[in-house]
Short mmCIF file of N, CA and C in Angstrom, two decimals:
data_model
loop_
_atom_site.label_atom_id
_atom_site.label_comp_id
_atom_site.label_asym_id
_atom_site.label_seq_id
_atom_site.Cartn_x
_atom_site.Cartn_y
_atom_site.Cartn_z
N MET A 1 111.67 117.31 86.89
CA MET A 1 111.34 115.91 86.94
C MET A 1 110.04 115.64 87.70
N ILE A 2 109.73 116.53 88.65
CA ILE A 2 108.51 116.30 89.43
C ILE A 2 107.29 116.38 88.53
N ASN A 3 107.37 117.20 87.49
CA ASN A 3 106.22 117.31 86.59
C ASN A 3 105.90 115.95 85.95
N GLN A 4 106.94 115.22 85.55
CA GLN A 4 106.73 113.91 84.95
C GLN A 4 106.17 112.92 85.97
N ALA A 5 106.68 113.00 87.20
CA ALA A 5 106.20 112.10 88.25
C ALA A 5 104.73 112.35 88.56
N LEU A 6 104.35 113.62 88.67
CA LEU A 6 102.95 113.95 88.97
C LEU A 6 102.03 113.47 87.84
N LYS A 7 102.48 113.63 86.62
CA LYS A 7 101.67 113.17 85.48
C LYS A 7 101.53 111.65 85.51
N LYS A 8 102.63 110.94 85.77
CA LYS A 8 102.58 109.48 85.81
C LYS A 8 101.71 108.97 86.95
N ILE A 9 101.74 109.66 88.07
CA ILE A 9 100.88 109.27 89.20
C ILE A 9 99.41 109.41 88.80
N ARG A 10 99.08 110.51 88.14
CA ARG A 10 97.70 110.72 87.67
C ARG A 10 97.30 109.63 86.69
N GLU A 11 98.17 109.36 85.72
CA GLU A 11 97.87 108.35 84.71
C GLU A 11 97.78 106.96 85.32
N PHE A 12 98.63 106.67 86.31
CA PHE A 12 98.59 105.38 86.99
C PHE A 12 97.23 105.14 87.64
N HIS A 13 96.61 106.22 88.11
CA HIS A 13 95.30 106.12 88.75
C HIS A 13 94.15 106.33 87.77
N ASN A 14 94.47 106.28 86.48
CA ASN A 14 93.47 106.40 85.42
C ASN A 14 92.59 107.64 85.56
N MET A 15 93.22 108.75 85.86
CA MET A 15 92.48 110.01 85.98
C MET A 15 92.82 110.91 84.81
N LYS A 16 91.82 111.60 84.34
CA LYS A 16 92.03 112.61 83.31
C LYS A 16 92.45 113.90 84.01
N GLN A 17 93.09 114.79 83.25
CA GLN A 17 93.55 116.04 83.84
C GLN A 17 92.41 116.82 84.50
N ASN A 18 91.28 116.90 83.81
CA ASN A 18 90.17 117.68 84.37
C ASN A 18 89.62 117.06 85.65
N GLU A 19 89.63 115.73 85.74
CA GLU A 19 89.17 115.06 86.96
C GLU A 19 90.09 115.39 88.14
N LEU A 20 91.39 115.32 87.90
CA LEU A 20 92.34 115.62 88.96
C LEU A 20 92.26 117.09 89.35
N ALA A 21 92.21 117.96 88.36
CA ALA A 21 92.14 119.40 88.64
C ALA A 21 90.92 119.71 89.53
N ASN A 22 89.78 119.12 89.20
CA ASN A 22 88.59 119.33 90.03
C ASN A 22 88.76 118.76 91.43
N SER A 23 89.41 117.61 91.54
CA SER A 23 89.59 116.96 92.83
C SER A 23 90.49 117.75 93.77
N ILE A 24 91.49 118.43 93.20
CA ILE A 24 92.42 119.16 94.07
C ILE A 24 92.20 120.67 94.05
N GLY A 25 91.17 121.11 93.33
CA GLY A 25 90.77 122.50 93.37
C GLY A 25 91.65 123.48 92.60
N ILE A 26 92.14 123.04 91.44
CA ILE A 26 92.89 123.95 90.58
C ILE A 26 92.30 123.89 89.17
N SER A 27 92.69 124.83 88.34
CA SER A 27 92.17 124.83 86.97
C SER A 27 92.89 123.77 86.14
N ASN A 28 92.22 123.33 85.11
CA ASN A 28 92.80 122.34 84.21
C ASN A 28 94.04 122.92 83.52
N SER A 29 93.99 124.19 83.16
CA SER A 29 95.14 124.81 82.48
C SER A 29 96.35 124.89 83.40
N TYR A 30 96.11 125.16 84.70
CA TYR A 30 97.21 125.21 85.66
C TYR A 30 97.84 123.82 85.82
N LEU A 31 97.00 122.80 85.91
CA LEU A 31 97.51 121.44 86.02
C LEU A 31 98.32 121.08 84.77
N SER A 32 97.84 121.48 83.61
CA SER A 32 98.55 121.22 82.36
C SER A 32 99.93 121.88 82.38
N GLU A 33 100.00 123.11 82.89
CA GLU A 33 101.28 123.81 82.96
C GLU A 33 102.23 123.12 83.94
N ILE A 34 101.70 122.58 85.03
CA ILE A 34 102.53 121.86 85.99
C ILE A 34 103.07 120.58 85.35
N GLU A 35 102.19 119.82 84.71
CA GLU A 35 102.60 118.55 84.12
C GLU A 35 103.56 118.74 82.94
N SER A 36 103.50 119.87 82.28
CA SER A 36 104.41 120.12 81.16
C SER A 36 105.72 120.75 81.63
N GLY A 37 105.80 121.08 82.91
CA GLY A 37 107.03 121.66 83.46
C GLY A 37 107.12 123.17 83.34
N LYS A 38 106.06 123.82 82.87
CA LYS A 38 106.08 125.27 82.73
C LYS A 38 105.94 125.97 84.08
N LYS A 39 105.28 125.32 85.03
CA LYS A 39 105.12 125.85 86.38
C LYS A 39 105.51 124.78 87.38
N SER A 40 105.93 125.22 88.54
CA SER A 40 106.30 124.29 89.61
C SER A 40 105.16 124.17 90.61
N PRO A 41 104.92 122.97 91.12
CA PRO A 41 103.85 122.81 92.10
C PRO A 41 104.26 123.38 93.45
N SER A 42 103.30 123.93 94.16
CA SER A 42 103.55 124.44 95.50
C SER A 42 103.54 123.29 96.50
N LEU A 43 104.02 123.55 97.69
CA LEU A 43 103.99 122.54 98.73
C LEU A 43 102.54 122.18 99.08
N ASP A 44 101.67 123.18 99.04
CA ASP A 44 100.25 122.93 99.29
C ASP A 44 99.67 121.98 98.25
N LEU A 45 100.04 122.16 97.01
CA LEU A 45 99.56 121.28 95.95
C LEU A 45 100.10 119.86 96.12
N LEU A 46 101.37 119.75 96.50
CA LEU A 46 101.95 118.43 96.75
C LEU A 46 101.22 117.74 97.90
N GLN A 47 100.81 118.52 98.89
CA GLN A 47 100.05 117.96 100.01
C GLN A 47 98.71 117.40 99.52
N LYS A 48 98.08 118.08 98.60
CA LYS A 48 96.81 117.61 98.04
C LYS A 48 97.01 116.31 97.26
N TYR A 49 98.09 116.23 96.48
CA TYR A 49 98.42 114.98 95.78
C TYR A 49 98.63 113.87 96.80
N SER A 50 99.38 114.19 97.84
CA SER A 50 99.69 113.22 98.88
C SER A 50 98.43 112.63 99.49
N GLU A 51 97.50 113.47 99.82
CA GLU A 51 96.24 113.02 100.43
C GLU A 51 95.38 112.23 99.44
N LEU A 52 95.29 112.74 98.23
CA LEU A 52 94.43 112.10 97.23
C LEU A 52 94.95 110.72 96.83
N PHE A 53 96.27 110.62 96.62
CA PHE A 53 96.84 109.37 96.11
C PHE A 53 97.52 108.53 97.19
N ASP A 54 97.45 108.99 98.43
CA ASP A 54 98.04 108.28 99.56
C ASP A 54 99.53 108.00 99.33
N ILE A 55 100.24 109.07 98.99
CA ILE A 55 101.68 109.03 98.77
C ILE A 55 102.31 110.05 99.72
N PRO A 56 103.34 109.68 100.45
CA PRO A 56 103.98 110.66 101.34
C PRO A 56 104.50 111.86 100.57
N VAL A 57 104.34 113.05 101.14
CA VAL A 57 104.85 114.26 100.51
C VAL A 57 106.35 114.14 100.30
N SER A 58 107.03 113.49 101.23
CA SER A 58 108.48 113.33 101.09
C SER A 58 108.85 112.59 99.81
N SER A 59 108.02 111.64 99.41
CA SER A 59 108.29 110.91 98.16
C SER A 59 108.09 111.82 96.96
N LEU A 60 107.12 112.70 97.04
CA LEU A 60 106.89 113.65 95.95
C LEU A 60 108.02 114.68 95.90
N ILE A 61 108.45 115.14 97.06
CA ILE A 61 109.52 116.14 97.12
C ILE A 61 110.83 115.55 96.61
N TYR A 62 111.01 114.27 96.79
CA TYR A 62 112.21 113.61 96.28
C TYR A 62 112.42 113.92 94.80
N PHE A 63 111.34 113.97 94.05
CA PHE A 63 111.43 114.25 92.62
C PHE A 63 111.62 115.73 92.33
N SER A 64 111.34 116.58 93.31
CA SER A 64 111.42 118.01 93.06
C SER A 64 112.75 118.62 93.45
N GLU A 65 113.62 117.85 94.11
CA GLU A 65 114.91 118.39 94.52
C GLU A 65 115.71 118.85 93.31
N GLU A 66 116.25 120.02 93.43
CA GLU A 66 117.10 120.55 92.37
C GLU A 66 118.51 119.99 92.57
N LEU A 67 119.07 119.44 91.53
CA LEU A 67 120.44 118.96 91.60
C LEU A 67 121.35 120.02 91.00
N ASN A 68 122.46 120.23 91.61
CA ASN A 68 123.43 121.19 91.11
C ASN A 68 124.03 120.62 89.83
N SER A 69 123.67 121.20 88.70
CA SER A 69 124.11 120.65 87.41
C SER A 69 125.62 120.72 87.24
N GLY A 70 126.29 121.61 87.96
CA GLY A 70 127.73 121.70 87.86
C GLY A 70 128.44 120.64 88.68
N SER A 71 127.73 119.98 89.54
CA SER A 71 128.36 118.98 90.41
C SER A 71 128.30 117.63 89.75
N GLY A 72 129.44 116.99 89.65
CA GLY A 72 129.50 115.68 89.02
C GLY A 72 129.66 114.57 90.04
N SER A 73 129.22 114.83 91.29
CA SER A 73 129.41 113.82 92.32
C SER A 73 128.65 112.55 92.00
N SER A 74 129.18 111.45 92.46
CA SER A 74 128.53 110.16 92.19
C SER A 74 127.19 110.07 92.90
N ILE A 75 127.02 110.76 94.02
CA ILE A 75 125.72 110.74 94.72
C ILE A 75 124.66 111.43 93.87
N ASN A 76 125.00 112.58 93.29
CA ASN A 76 124.04 113.27 92.43
C ASN A 76 123.70 112.45 91.20
N LYS A 77 124.70 111.80 90.62
CA LYS A 77 124.45 110.95 89.46
C LYS A 77 123.54 109.79 89.83
N LEU A 78 123.74 109.22 91.01
CA LEU A 78 122.89 108.13 91.47
C LEU A 78 121.46 108.61 91.70
N LYS A 79 121.30 109.80 92.27
CA LYS A 79 119.97 110.35 92.48
C LYS A 79 119.23 110.52 91.16
N VAL A 80 119.93 111.09 90.18
CA VAL A 80 119.31 111.31 88.87
C VAL A 80 118.91 109.99 88.24
N LYS A 81 119.81 109.01 88.28
CA LYS A 81 119.51 107.71 87.68
C LYS A 81 118.36 107.02 88.39
N SER A 82 118.31 107.12 89.72
CA SER A 82 117.23 106.45 90.44
C SER A 82 115.90 107.11 90.15
N ARG A 83 115.87 108.42 90.03
CA ARG A 83 114.63 109.12 89.69
C ARG A 83 114.16 108.72 88.30
N LYS A 84 115.08 108.69 87.36
CA LYS A 84 114.71 108.30 85.99
C LYS A 84 114.21 106.86 85.97
N PHE A 85 114.85 106.00 86.75
CA PHE A 85 114.42 104.61 86.82
C PHE A 85 112.99 104.51 87.37
N LEU A 86 112.71 105.24 88.43
CA LEU A 86 111.37 105.20 89.01
C LEU A 86 110.31 105.71 88.03
N LEU A 87 110.65 106.75 87.28
CA LEU A 87 109.70 107.25 86.28
C LEU A 87 109.48 106.22 85.18
N LYS A 88 110.54 105.56 84.75
CA LYS A 88 110.39 104.52 83.73
C LYS A 88 109.58 103.35 84.27
N LEU A 89 109.73 103.05 85.54
CA LEU A 89 108.95 101.99 86.16
C LEU A 89 107.47 102.34 86.16
N LEU A 90 107.14 103.59 86.46
CA LEU A 90 105.75 104.03 86.40
C LEU A 90 105.21 103.95 84.97
N GLU A 91 106.03 104.36 84.00
CA GLU A 91 105.62 104.29 82.59
C GLU A 91 105.37 102.84 82.18
N TRP A 92 106.26 101.95 82.59
CA TRP A 92 106.11 100.53 82.26
C TRP A 92 104.83 99.98 82.88
N SER A 93 104.58 100.30 84.12
CA SER A 93 103.38 99.82 84.80
C SER A 93 102.13 100.30 84.08
N ASP A 94 102.17 101.54 83.64
CA ASP A 94 101.03 102.10 82.91
C ASP A 94 100.83 101.37 81.59
N SER A 95 101.90 101.05 80.89
CA SER A 95 101.77 100.35 79.60
C SER A 95 101.26 98.92 79.80
N VAL A 96 101.66 98.28 80.89
CA VAL A 96 101.17 96.93 81.18
C VAL A 96 99.66 96.97 81.41
N ASP A 97 99.21 97.98 82.16
CA ASP A 97 97.77 98.11 82.41
C ASP A 97 97.00 98.35 81.11
N GLU A 98 97.56 99.16 80.21
CA GLU A 98 96.90 99.41 78.93
C GLU A 98 96.80 98.15 78.11
N LYS A 99 97.85 97.34 78.10
CA LYS A 99 97.82 96.08 77.35
C LYS A 99 96.78 95.13 77.93
N LYS A 100 96.67 95.09 79.25
CA LYS A 100 95.67 94.22 79.89
C LYS A 100 94.27 94.67 79.51
N GLU A 101 94.04 95.98 79.49
CA GLU A 101 92.73 96.50 79.13
C GLU A 101 92.37 96.13 77.69
N LYS A 102 93.33 96.22 76.79
CA LYS A 102 93.09 95.90 75.39
C LYS A 102 92.76 94.43 75.19
N THR A 103 93.45 93.55 75.91
CA THR A 103 93.21 92.13 75.75
C THR A 103 91.89 91.71 76.39
N GLN A 104 91.43 92.45 77.39
CA GLN A 104 90.18 92.12 78.05
C GLN A 104 88.97 92.66 77.30
N SER A 105 89.21 93.59 76.39
CA SER A 105 88.09 94.19 75.65
C SER A 105 87.62 93.31 74.53
#
């Protein structure tokens, strides 16, 4: 899930993958693998996101917590739902910005 959050954060700030990769000192292909979920970001990389986008690392780590898929506890279900909600909120915000840009053009 953190891969989706990192991608939405980048898109929210209107950055292209290559711009972000250059800003945080990684290759574009590595960033692509992180955003697609093929690779996991390191704590060092999360720190770079934190500094660049002024987001606490703890908020980024919140999305990276592994939930025990065998556990059906209501707390885990709530965590999953809240994470999905936050990602949908970022997606919605991004779509609102795109609509505003289109109407202003």
